[in-house]
Tab-separated table of C-alpha atoms in Angstrom:
chain	number	residue	atom	x	y	z
A	1	UNK	CA	-3.615	2.025	-26.439
A	2	UNK	CA	-2.783	4.401	-23.437
A	3	UNK	CA	-0.954	2.144	-20.741
A	4	UNK	CA	-1.219	2.870	-16.721
A	5	UNK	CA	0.913	1.331	-13.994
A	6	UNK	CA	-0.438	1.011	-10.729
A	7	UNK	CA	0.780	0.682	-7.372
A	8	UNK	CA	-1.460	-1.226	-4.662
A	9	UNK	CA	-3.335	-2.588	-7.545
A	10	UNK	CA	-4.309	-5.505	-5.311
A	11	UNK	CA	-6.027	-3.295	-2.866
A	12	UNK	CA	-9.417	-1.485	-2.982
A	13	UNK	CA	-8.496	1.374	-5.043
A	14	UNK	CA	-6.283	-0.362	-6.835
A	15	UNK	CA	-8.621	-2.915	-8.120
A	16	UNK	CA	-11.457	-0.387	-8.725
A	17	UNK	CA	-9.015	1.873	-10.573
A	18	UNK	CA	-7.793	-1.369	-12.617
A	19	UNK	CA	-11.537	-2.166	-13.639
A	20	UNK	CA	-12.103	1.390	-14.669
A	21	UNK	CA	-9.037	1.747	-17.039
A	22	UNK	CA	-9.536	-1.672	-18.371
A	23	UNK	CA	-13.173	-0.261	-19.488
A	24	UNK	CA	-11.682	2.411	-21.006
A	25	UNK	CA	-9.266	0.478	-23.064
A	26	UNK	CA	-5.786	0.987	-21.458
A	27	UNK	CA	-3.243	-1.776	-20.992
A	28	UNK	CA	-2.742	-2.216	-17.424
A	29	UNK	CA	0.270	-2.852	-15.629
A	30	UNK	CA	-0.013	-3.777	-11.828
A	31	UNK	CA	2.931	-3.615	-9.286
A	32	UNK	CA	3.101	-6.268	-6.455
A	33	UNK	CA	5.548	-7.149	-3.980
A	34	UNK	CA	7.125	-9.846	-3.899
A	35	UNK	CA	6.062	-12.015	-0.629
A	36	UNK	CA	5.368	-16.098	0.123
A	37	UNK	CA	1.672	-15.225	-0.567
A	38	UNK	CA	-0.155	-13.013	-3.035
A	39	UNK	CA	-3.941	-11.900	-2.194
A	40	UNK	CA	-5.142	-11.347	-5.571
A	41	UNK	CA	-8.909	-11.609	-4.526
A	42	UNK	CA	-10.029	-8.164	-5.490
A	43	UNK	CA	-8.577	-8.589	-8.821
A	44	UNK	CA	-9.351	-12.074	-9.790
A	45	UNK	CA	-12.178	-11.377	-12.046
A	46	UNK	CA	-9.967	-9.198	-14.513
A	47	UNK	CA	-6.771	-10.715	-13.754
A	48	UNK	CA	-6.363	-12.418	-17.076
A	49	UNK	CA	-6.518	-8.733	-18.311
A	50	UNK	CA	-3.759	-7.427	-16.449
A	51	UNK	CA	-0.414	-7.527	-16.656
A	52	UNK	CA	1.582	-8.441	-13.079
A	53	UNK	CA	5.460	-6.891	-12.576
A	54	UNK	CA	7.370	-7.238	-8.924
A	55	UNK	CA	8.614	-4.065	-7.494
A	56	UNK	CA	8.895	-2.623	-3.968
A	57	UNK	CA	8.299	1.064	-2.700
A	58	UNK	CA	10.962	0.162	-0.356
A	59	UNK	CA	13.520	-0.588	-3.378
A	60	UNK	CA	14.521	2.360	-5.802
A	61	UNK	CA	16.454	0.133	-8.538
A	62	UNK	CA	12.881	-2.232	-8.651
A	63	UNK	CA	11.134	0.755	-9.354
A	64	UNK	CA	13.171	2.368	-11.529
A	65	UNK	CA	13.619	-0.606	-13.805
A	66	UNK	CA	9.893	-1.626	-13.908
A	67	UNK	CA	9.015	2.285	-15.091
A	68	UNK	CA	11.880	2.050	-17.751
A	69	UNK	CA	10.447	-1.284	-18.765
A	70	UNK	CA	6.782	-0.322	-18.947
A	71	UNK	CA	6.951	3.272	-20.107
A	72	UNK	CA	3.724	4.345	-18.657
A	73	UNK	CA	1.285	7.092	-19.953
A	74	UNK	CA	0.261	7.401	-16.401
A	75	UNK	CA	1.510	6.321	-13.000
A	76	UNK	CA	-1.035	5.555	-10.238
A	77	UNK	CA	0.890	5.551	-6.698
A	78	UNK	CA	-1.825	3.736	-4.444
A	79	UNK	CA	0.159	1.397	-2.561
A	80	UNK	CA	0.842	2.424	1.510
A	81	UNK	CA	1.056	1.279	4.857
A	82	UNK	CA	-2.787	2.876	5.129
A	83	UNK	CA	-4.185	2.059	8.241
A	84	UNK	CA	-4.081	4.591	10.677
A	85	UNK	CA	-3.808	2.428	14.173
A	86	UNK	CA	-0.986	0.532	12.612
A	87	UNK	CA	0.816	3.777	12.080
A	88	UNK	CA	0.865	4.312	15.529
A	89	UNK	CA	2.525	0.825	16.218
A	90	UNK	CA	4.404	1.162	13.316
A	91	UNK	CA	5.795	4.366	12.518
A	92	UNK	CA	8.689	3.967	11.006
A	93	UNK	CA	7.503	1.050	8.417
A	94	UNK	CA	4.565	3.864	7.550
A	95	UNK	CA	7.254	6.297	6.853
A	96	UNK	CA	9.137	4.004	4.804
A	97	UNK	CA	6.246	3.007	2.802
A	98	UNK	CA	3.869	5.929	3.031
A	99	UNK	CA	6.336	9.062	2.834
A	100	UNK	CA	9.692	7.725	1.609
A	101	UNK	CA	8.083	5.109	-0.622
A	102	UNK	CA	6.463	8.286	-2.539
A	103	UNK	CA	9.804	9.719	-3.122
A	104	UNK	CA	11.043	6.616	-4.908
A	105	UNK	CA	8.581	6.341	-7.245
A	106	UNK	CA	8.825	9.736	-8.513
A	107	UNK	CA	12.456	9.201	-8.784
A	108	UNK	CA	11.760	6.209	-10.670
A	109	UNK	CA	9.584	8.471	-13.205
A	110	UNK	CA	12.094	10.855	-13.115
A	111	UNK	CA	14.676	8.716	-14.000
A	112	UNK	CA	13.122	5.968	-16.048
A	113	UNK	CA	10.218	7.789	-17.812
A	114	UNK	CA	9.409	11.339	-16.867
A	115	UNK	CA	6.979	11.791	-19.875
A	116	UNK	CA	4.545	9.689	-17.654
A	117	UNK	CA	1.839	11.732	-15.492
A	118	UNK	CA	1.887	10.676	-12.036
A	119	UNK	CA	-0.874	10.913	-9.540
A	120	UNK	CA	-0.497	10.534	-5.874
A	121	UNK	CA	-2.897	9.371	-3.459
A	122	UNK	CA	-3.206	12.030	-1.093
A	123	UNK	CA	-5.481	11.600	2.312
A	124	UNK	CA	-7.833	13.897	4.167
A	125	UNK	CA	-5.969	12.401	7.511
A	126	UNK	CA	-3.680	15.263	6.235
A	127	UNK	CA	-6.057	17.561	7.617
A	128	UNK	CA	-6.004	16.068	11.096
A	129	UNK	CA	-6.835	18.537	13.888
A	130	UNK	CA	-8.708	20.502	11.369
A	131	UNK	CA	-8.142	24.517	10.616
A	132	UNK	CA	-10.779	25.073	8.959
A	133	UNK	CA	-14.464	23.868	7.751
A	134	UNK	CA	-14.999	22.360	5.129
A	135	UNK	CA	-11.539	21.452	4.130
A	136	UNK	CA	-9.980	22.255	0.654
A	137	UNK	CA	-6.903	22.646	-1.506
A	138	UNK	CA	-5.731	25.570	0.538
A	139	UNK	CA	-6.684	24.251	4.279
A	140	UNK	CA	-3.454	24.354	6.363
A	141	UNK	CA	-2.277	20.508	7.114
A	142	UNK	CA	-2.646	19.317	10.755
A	143	UNK	CA	-2.139	15.459	11.137
A	144	UNK	CA	-2.779	13.609	14.147
A	145	UNK	CA	-1.543	10.107	13.249
A	146	UNK	CA	2.126	8.507	11.709
A	147	UNK	CA	-0.060	7.885	8.861
A	148	UNK	CA	-1.626	11.698	8.270
A	149	UNK	CA	2.369	12.695	8.890
A	150	UNK	CA	3.745	10.514	6.193
A	151	UNK	CA	0.874	11.516	3.696
A	152	UNK	CA	1.525	15.378	4.207
A	153	UNK	CA	5.644	14.278	3.236
A	154	UNK	CA	3.761	12.751	0.146
A	155	UNK	CA	2.190	15.313	-0.797
A	156	UNK	CA	4.527	18.192	-0.623
A	157	UNK	CA	7.131	15.850	-2.119
A	158	UNK	CA	4.766	15.570	-5.130
A	159	UNK	CA	4.605	19.221	-5.278
A	160	UNK	CA	8.381	19.552	-5.134
A	161	UNK	CA	9.119	17.207	-8.145
A	162	UNK	CA	6.630	19.093	-10.177
A	163	UNK	CA	7.797	22.232	-9.757
A	164	UNK	CA	11.725	21.153	-9.848
A	165	UNK	CA	11.479	18.524	-12.290
A	166	UNK	CA	8.491	19.953	-14.505
A	167	UNK	CA	7.071	16.362	-13.987
A	168	UNK	CA	3.354	16.432	-14.650
A	169	UNK	CA	2.553	15.198	-11.037
A	170	UNK	CA	-0.607	15.924	-9.366
A	171	UNK	CA	-2.034	14.796	-5.588
A	172	UNK	CA	-5.423	13.708	-4.874
A	173	UNK	CA	-6.666	14.828	-1.434
A	174	UNK	CA	-9.418	11.938	-1.082
A	175	UNK	CA	-11.735	12.064	1.761
A	176	UNK	CA	-12.953	8.595	2.953
A	177	UNK	CA	-13.945	6.251	0.370
A	178	UNK	CA	-15.237	2.683	1.065
A	179	UNK	CA	-16.685	-0.372	-0.714
A	180	UNK	CA	-17.456	-3.871	-0.101
A	181	UNK	CA	-13.881	-4.507	-1.030
A	182	UNK	CA	-12.567	-2.451	1.871
A	183	UNK	CA	-10.205	-3.935	4.173
A	184	UNK	CA	-12.178	-5.599	7.278
A	185	UNK	CA	-9.647	-3.567	9.431
A	186	UNK	CA	-11.414	-0.323	8.825
A	187	UNK	CA	-14.373	1.257	10.525
A	188	UNK	CA	-17.053	0.952	7.723
A	189	UNK	CA	-15.929	-2.603	6.502
A	190	UNK	CA	-15.714	-3.554	10.153
A	191	UNK	CA	-19.435	-2.417	10.967
A	192	UNK	CA	-20.884	-4.068	7.601
A	193	UNK	CA	-19.004	-7.293	8.285
A	194	UNK	CA	-20.130	-6.930	12.193
A	195	UNK	CA	-23.762	-6.256	11.207
A	196	UNK	CA	-23.919	-9.035	8.899
A	197	UNK	CA	-22.287	-11.850	11.336
A	198	UNK	CA	-24.972	-10.639	13.926
A	199	UNK	CA	-27.961	-10.859	11.807
A	200	UNK	CA	-26.864	-14.412	10.269
A	201	UNK	CA	-26.574	-15.379	14.176
A	202	UNK	CA	-22.538	-15.921	13.686
A	203	UNK	CA	-21.733	-13.213	16.414
A	204	UNK	CA	-23.629	-11.159	19.181
A	205	UNK	CA	-21.764	-8.083	19.791
A	206	UNK	CA	-19.327	-5.220	18.031
A	207	UNK	CA	-16.686	-3.684	19.069
A	208	UNK	CA	-16.091	-0.229	18.120
A	209	UNK	CA	-14.444	3.034	19.125
A	210	UNK	CA	-15.209	6.593	19.189
A	211	UNK	CA	-18.516	6.573	17.457
A	212	UNK	CA	-18.967	10.517	17.625
A	213	UNK	CA	-16.016	10.989	15.055
A	214	UNK	CA	-17.614	12.342	11.706
A	215	UNK	CA	-16.322	11.374	8.114
A	216	UNK	CA	-17.032	12.300	4.566
A	217	UNK	CA	-17.609	9.089	3.342
A	218	UNK	CA	-18.127	8.285	-0.316
A	219	UNK	CA	-17.717	5.281	-3.031
A	220	UNK	CA	-14.342	3.840	-3.941
A	221	UNK	CA	-15.684	3.325	-7.029
A	222	UNK	CA	-16.481	6.928	-7.859
A	223	UNK	CA	-13.244	8.211	-6.148
A	224	UNK	CA	-11.170	6.324	-8.865
A	225	UNK	CA	-13.163	8.267	-11.808
A	226	UNK	CA	-11.793	11.671	-9.970
A	227	UNK	CA	-8.118	9.985	-10.114
A	228	UNK	CA	-8.508	9.489	-13.980
A	229	UNK	CA	-9.666	12.672	-14.727
A	230	UNK	CA	-6.729	14.873	-12.642
A	231	UNK	CA	-4.255	13.079	-14.858
A	232	UNK	CA	-6.392	14.291	-18.206
A	233	UNK	CA	-6.352	18.029	-17.652
A	234	UNK	CA	-4.032	20.518	-19.822
A	235	UNK	CA	-1.935	21.195	-16.539
A	236	UNK	CA	-0.893	19.397	-13.260
A	237	UNK	CA	-3.089	20.258	-9.922
A	238	UNK	CA	-3.940	19.323	-6.827
A	239	UNK	CA	-7.805	18.294	-5.973
A	240	UNK	CA	-9.461	17.702	-3.150
A	241	UNK	CA	-12.258	14.626	-3.635
A	242	UNK	CA	-15.074	14.083	-1.210
A	243	UNK	CA	-18.953	14.265	-1.204
A	244	UNK	CA	-19.181	17.455	0.989
A	245	UNK	CA	-21.212	15.822	3.315
A	246	UNK	CA	-20.486	14.172	7.024
A	247	UNK	CA	-21.830	11.472	9.199
A	248	UNK	CA	-20.735	10.325	12.287
A	249	UNK	CA	-20.118	6.729	13.059
A	250	UNK	CA	-22.921	6.375	15.165
A	251	UNK	CA	-24.702	7.316	12.161
A	252	UNK	CA	-23.270	4.648	10.262
A	253	UNK	CA	-23.567	2.000	12.828
A	254	UNK	CA	-27.589	3.340	13.149
A	255	UNK	CA	-27.885	2.721	9.187
A	256	UNK	CA	-26.272	-0.724	8.982
A	257	UNK	CA	-28.111	-2.184	11.681
A	258	UNK	CA	-31.594	-0.701	10.557
A	259	UNK	CA	-30.748	-2.193	7.264
A	260	UNK	CA	-31.614	-5.605	8.707
A	261	UNK	CA	-34.000	-4.707	11.396
A	262	UNK	CA	-31.822	-4.156	14.208
A	263	UNK	CA	-30.997	-1.625	16.932
A	264	UNK	CA	-27.544	-0.807	17.468
A	265	UNK	CA	-28.062	-0.174	20.852
A	266	UNK	CA	-28.320	-3.886	21.604
A	267	UNK	CA	-25.534	-5.153	19.967
A	268	UNK	CA	-22.687	-2.336	19.915
A	269	UNK	CA	-19.872	-2.045	22.743
A	270	UNK	CA	-17.651	1.008	23.173
A	271	UNK	CA	-14.134	-0.300	23.496
A	272	UNK	CA	-11.508	1.903	24.887
A	273	UNK	CA	-8.788	-0.521	22.748
A	274	UNK	CA	-10.415	1.191	19.568
A	275	UNK	CA	-9.655	4.625	20.401
A	276	UNK	CA	-6.876	6.393	18.509
A	277	UNK	CA	-4.058	7.882	20.687
A	278	UNK	CA	-5.192	11.374	18.853
A	279	UNK	CA	-8.469	11.469	17.571
A	280	UNK	CA	-9.379	13.570	14.301
A	281	UNK	CA	-13.194	14.431	15.498
A	282	UNK	CA	-14.180	16.358	11.920
A	283	UNK	CA	-13.682	15.574	8.453
A	284	UNK	CA	-15.643	17.140	5.503
A	285	UNK	CA	-14.585	17.894	1.920
A	286	UNK	CA	-15.560	21.271	0.163
A	287	UNK	CA	-14.824	19.694	-3.623
A	288	UNK	CA	-16.005	22.517	-5.765
A	289	UNK	CA	-12.613	22.566	-7.245
A	290	UNK	CA	-12.977	19.333	-8.371
A	291	UNK	CA	-16.535	19.687	-9.332
A	292	UNK	CA	-15.899	23.337	-11.484
A	293	UNK	CA	-12.393	22.145	-12.992
A	294	UNK	CA	-12.906	18.316	-13.572
A	295	UNK	CA	-16.815	17.829	-13.871
A	296	UNK	CA	-16.528	15.213	-11.179
A	297	UNK	CA	-19.462	14.581	-8.751
A	298	UNK	CA	-20.413	11.384	-6.274
A	299	UNK	CA	-22.780	9.052	-7.606
A	300	UNK	CA	-23.396	6.870	-4.664
A	301	UNK	CA	-25.126	8.432	-1.281
A	302	UNK	CA	-23.759	7.438	2.012
A	303	UNK	CA	-26.981	5.717	2.661
A	304	UNK	CA	-26.692	3.381	-0.332
A	305	UNK	CA	-22.940	2.620	0.004
A	306	UNK	CA	-23.705	1.240	3.698
A	307	UNK	CA	-26.759	-0.663	2.159
A	308	UNK	CA	-24.203	-2.247	-0.577
A	309	UNK	CA	-21.652	-3.003	1.828
A	310	UNK	CA	-23.830	-4.717	3.971
A	311	UNK	CA	-25.786	-6.690	1.658
A	312	UNK	CA	-22.233	-7.765	0.237
A	313	UNK	CA	-21.437	-9.112	3.910
A	314	UNK	CA	-24.603	-10.866	4.069
A	315	UNK	CA	-23.972	-12.896	0.800
A	316	UNK	CA	-20.351	-13.374	1.442
A	317	UNK	CA	-21.000	-14.784	5.014
A	318	UNK	CA	-24.263	-16.551	4.432
A	319	UNK	CA	-23.048	-19.945	3.565
A	320	UNK	CA	-21.440	-19.824	7.243
A	321	UNK	CA	-24.549	-20.071	8.685
């Protein structure tokens, strides 16, 4: 039975990945921080099939001890401070988790069990002020937020450990990937939750920022499959993962409201408080390498994804009506 260690197991990607690996017969060990409260909501349906261990991306010793104890075949580093607006208000903390945290978990693998194959969650936010369109593995990075800058560090330190120590270490440069398990602070879930509340009479308006920003959105459940495929290759390499199709926030909002028979123009309010200090206007992936070498392609369309998320929030909130 192969064994996988997942940091960030209680998050959107961690929960989908854990579920995916369990279905493939893996023993899955999830890393959580020791806090005064635990949010296991996303992994609750299969929590009894997971082994949960405590460690912290801010603490080198705890990570090394966990890797040494678990001796995983695969390590997936999905933990981070991953909300872009928070990275502007807490840039140092974002750097500690999202940048230096990667070094700590790589060092834990190097010291504790160097035979493990390592996956780092890189991000399309590294491209930021894009230097070419679409973006592929050789596109230069130009991050536009402390989060994006931290992810660039995490990406290059992964390359460095691969080249310096011979670790099987790869980065997946994932474009925006969403689901009903997405945190409500992220724009896709903010929209699906807001639409559901307005449809059910629990709210009247939805405040958003830049409606003209364009993103390449896919389904998180598809993207964890790509993560796994990267660690099954004979040689480690980095891959861009996305759909190759872009939509604006306005497209997202229009589709979500139309799904419940409403016109977004009657309900959406643009609020300057939701604008970024430095905007990322357009992200669109060129996933050709992943398609060719990994045999990966997305299975859920943008429209299907939006409807899935709105329906899930309608069901969740129906009891509060």
